[in-house]
Amino acid sequence: METQIYNQRNNSSRFSTYLAMCSFAIGTLILILYLLVPNSMQLLVVGFFYVLFALLFNGIVLLNLLYQFCIYPNERETLAIKMLIMLANIPIAVLYFFIAMHQNYSS
């Protein structure tokens, strides 16, 4: 029973890392496409809705990690690192927003 619970915790924390990496990769791809095709309103709309979706989904996973952080004191260091990896996407998204807006208004 204990091994099954540990494996479930390990899988959920591994999922959070994959989700953070995929969110970063998709956001970067959308930004690169926008820089290659400037003034594309379709890509701006796709990027906007992607950010909303990523914020919702990553937020749910972050809350799950926070819950696990509270109930599993022996795993706090690992869970804190996973939460920081998830939170690292926030400044990256803000940077990408400023790059897209600069590109949009400088043309």
C-alpha atoms as a printed R data frame, in Angstrom:
    type eleno elety resid chain resno      x      y       z
1   ATOM     1    CA   MET     A     1  0.000  0.000   0.000
2   ATOM     2    CA   GLU     A     2  2.767  2.452   0.959
3   ATOM     3    CA   THR     A     3  4.680  1.691  -2.244
4   ATOM     4    CA   GLN     A     4  1.574  2.363  -4.329
5   ATOM     5    CA   ILE     A     5  1.041  5.757  -2.654
6   ATOM     6    CA   TYR     A     6  4.722  6.650  -3.153
7   ATOM     7    CA   ASN     A     7  4.556  5.700  -6.836
8   ATOM     8    CA   GLN     A     8  1.429  7.813  -7.279
9   ATOM     9    CA   ARG     A     9  3.146 10.834  -5.653
10  ATOM    10    CA   ASN     A    10  6.250 10.275  -7.764
11  ATOM    11    CA   ASN     A    11  4.185 10.089 -10.959
12  ATOM    12    CA   SER     A    12  2.262 13.277 -10.161
13  ATOM    13    CA   SER     A    13  5.433 15.218  -9.407
14  ATOM    14    CA   ARG     A    14  7.033 13.884 -12.593
15  ATOM    15    CA   PHE     A    15  3.924 14.977 -14.501
16  ATOM    16    CA   SER     A    16  4.304 18.506 -13.154
17  ATOM    17    CA   THR     A    17  7.851 18.733 -14.528
18  ATOM    18    CA   TYR     A    18  6.730 17.464 -17.929
19  ATOM    19    CA   LEU     A    19  3.828 19.908 -17.918
20  ATOM    20    CA   ALA     A    20  6.129 22.829 -17.091
21  ATOM    21    CA   MET     A    21  8.546 21.856 -19.862
22  ATOM    22    CA   CYS     A    22  5.748 21.377 -22.402
23  ATOM    23    CA   SER     A    23  4.144 24.693 -21.443
24  ATOM    24    CA   PHE     A    24  7.488 26.399 -21.940
25  ATOM    25    CA   ALA     A    25  8.078 24.674 -25.285
26  ATOM    26    CA   ILE     A    26  4.610 25.469 -26.669
27  ATOM    27    CA   GLY     A    27  4.829 29.090 -25.523
28  ATOM    28    CA   THR     A    28  8.254 29.431 -27.129
29  ATOM    29    CA   LEU     A    29  6.969 27.897 -30.360
30  ATOM    30    CA   ILE     A    30  4.045 30.336 -30.481
31  ATOM    31    CA   LEU     A    31  6.415 33.274 -29.874
32  ATOM    32    CA   ILE     A    32  8.837 32.119 -32.584
33  ATOM    33    CA   LEU     A    33  5.975 31.695 -35.048
34  ATOM    34    CA   TYR     A    34  4.744 35.187 -34.198
35  ATOM    35    CA   LEU     A    35  8.215 36.649 -34.715
36  ATOM    36    CA   LEU     A    36  8.479 34.883 -38.071
37  ATOM    37    CA   VAL     A    37  5.011 36.050 -39.154
38  ATOM    38    CA   PRO     A    38  4.752 39.573 -37.710
39  ATOM    39    CA   ASN     A    39  1.396 41.341 -37.269
40  ATOM    40    CA   SER     A    40 -0.491 38.049 -37.296
41  ATOM    41    CA   MET     A    41 -3.636 38.606 -35.247
42  ATOM    42    CA   GLN     A    42 -4.447 34.894 -35.430
43  ATOM    43    CA   LEU     A    43 -1.231 34.019 -33.602
44  ATOM    44    CA   LEU     A    44 -1.887 36.706 -31.004
45  ATOM    45    CA   VAL     A    45 -5.325 35.242 -30.363
46  ATOM    46    CA   VAL     A    46 -3.927 31.697 -30.222
47  ATOM    47    CA   GLY     A    47 -1.208 32.880 -27.844
48  ATOM    48    CA   PHE     A    48 -3.726 34.662 -25.630
49  ATOM    49    CA   PHE     A    49 -5.974 31.633 -25.315
50  ATOM    50    CA   TYR     A    50 -2.971 29.363 -24.837
51  ATOM    51    CA   VAL     A    51 -1.814 31.516 -21.911
52  ATOM    52    CA   LEU     A    52 -5.289 31.324 -20.350
53  ATOM    53    CA   PHE     A    53 -5.422 27.552 -20.783
54  ATOM    54    CA   ALA     A    54 -1.864 27.088 -19.486
55  ATOM    55    CA   LEU     A    55 -2.572 29.330 -16.506
56  ATOM    56    CA   LEU     A    56 -5.627 27.281 -15.565
57  ATOM    57    CA   PHE     A    57 -4.052 23.868 -16.078
58  ATOM    58    CA   ASN     A    58 -0.681 24.738 -14.513
59  ATOM    59    CA   GLY     A    59 -2.518 26.395 -11.616
60  ATOM    60    CA   ILE     A    60 -4.443 23.208 -10.883
61  ATOM    61    CA   VAL     A    61 -1.254 21.148 -10.936
62  ATOM    62    CA   LEU     A    62  0.476 23.722  -8.728
63  ATOM    63    CA   LEU     A    63 -2.365 23.516  -6.202
64  ATOM    64    CA   ASN     A    64 -1.995 19.721  -6.219
65  ATOM    65    CA   LEU     A    65  1.723 20.075  -5.496
66  ATOM    66    CA   LEU     A    66  0.964 22.535  -2.715
67  ATOM    67    CA   TYR     A    67 -1.512 20.080  -1.210
68  ATOM    68    CA   GLN     A    68  1.095 17.312  -1.351
69  ATOM    69    CA   PHE     A    69  3.629 19.706   0.187
70  ATOM    70    CA   CYS     A    70  1.318 20.132   3.176
71  ATOM    71    CA   ILE     A    71  0.488 16.467   3.762
72  ATOM    72    CA   TYR     A    72  3.861 14.820   2.985
73  ATOM    73    CA   PRO     A    73  6.486 16.547   5.135
74  ATOM    74    CA   ASN     A    74  9.234 14.094   4.135
75  ATOM    75    CA   GLU     A    75  8.896 15.084   0.465
76  ATOM    76    CA   ARG     A    76  8.873 18.859   0.938
77  ATOM    77    CA   GLU     A    77 12.249 19.559  -0.633
78  ATOM    78    CA   THR     A    78 11.398 17.673  -3.825
79  ATOM    79    CA   LEU     A    79  7.918 19.176  -4.009
80  ATOM    80    CA   ALA     A    80  9.278 22.689  -3.457
81  ATOM    81    CA   ILE     A    81 11.644 22.232  -6.394
82  ATOM    82    CA   LYS     A    82  8.756 21.002  -8.569
83  ATOM    83    CA   MET     A    83  6.673 24.039  -7.560
84  ATOM    84    CA   LEU     A    84  9.550 26.387  -8.399
85  ATOM    85    CA   ILE     A    85  9.899 24.758 -11.812
86  ATOM    86    CA   MET     A    86  6.178 25.356 -12.396
87  ATOM    87    CA   LEU     A    87  6.414 28.957 -11.181
88  ATOM    88    CA   ALA     A    88  9.414 29.668 -13.418
89  ATOM    89    CA   ASN     A    89  7.059 29.807 -16.393
90  ATOM    90    CA   ILE     A    90  5.402 32.978 -15.059
91  ATOM    91    CA   PRO     A    91  8.321 35.386 -15.647
92  ATOM    92    CA   ILE     A    92  9.025 33.668 -18.952
93  ATOM    93    CA   ALA     A    93  5.421 34.265 -20.060
94  ATOM    94    CA   VAL     A    94  5.673 37.929 -19.019
95  ATOM    95    CA   LEU     A    95  8.922 38.282 -20.978
96  ATOM    96    CA   TYR     A    96  7.322 36.684 -24.046
97  ATOM    97    CA   PHE     A    97  4.372 39.068 -23.704
98  ATOM    98    CA   PHE     A    98  6.683 42.089 -23.698
99  ATOM    99    CA   ILE     A    99  8.624 40.743 -26.686
100 ATOM   100    CA   ALA     A   100  5.396 40.203 -28.658
101 ATOM   101    CA   MET     A   101  4.045 43.643 -27.756
102 ATOM   102    CA   HIS     A   102  7.341 45.320 -28.649
103 ATOM   103    CA   GLN     A   103  7.354 43.492 -31.958
104 ATOM   104    CA   ASN     A   104  3.709 44.433 -32.536
105 ATOM   105    CA   TYR     A   105  4.078 48.148 -31.780
106 ATOM   106    CA   SER     A   106  7.541 48.757 -33.220
107 ATOM   107    CA   SER     A   107  6.485 47.841 -36.768
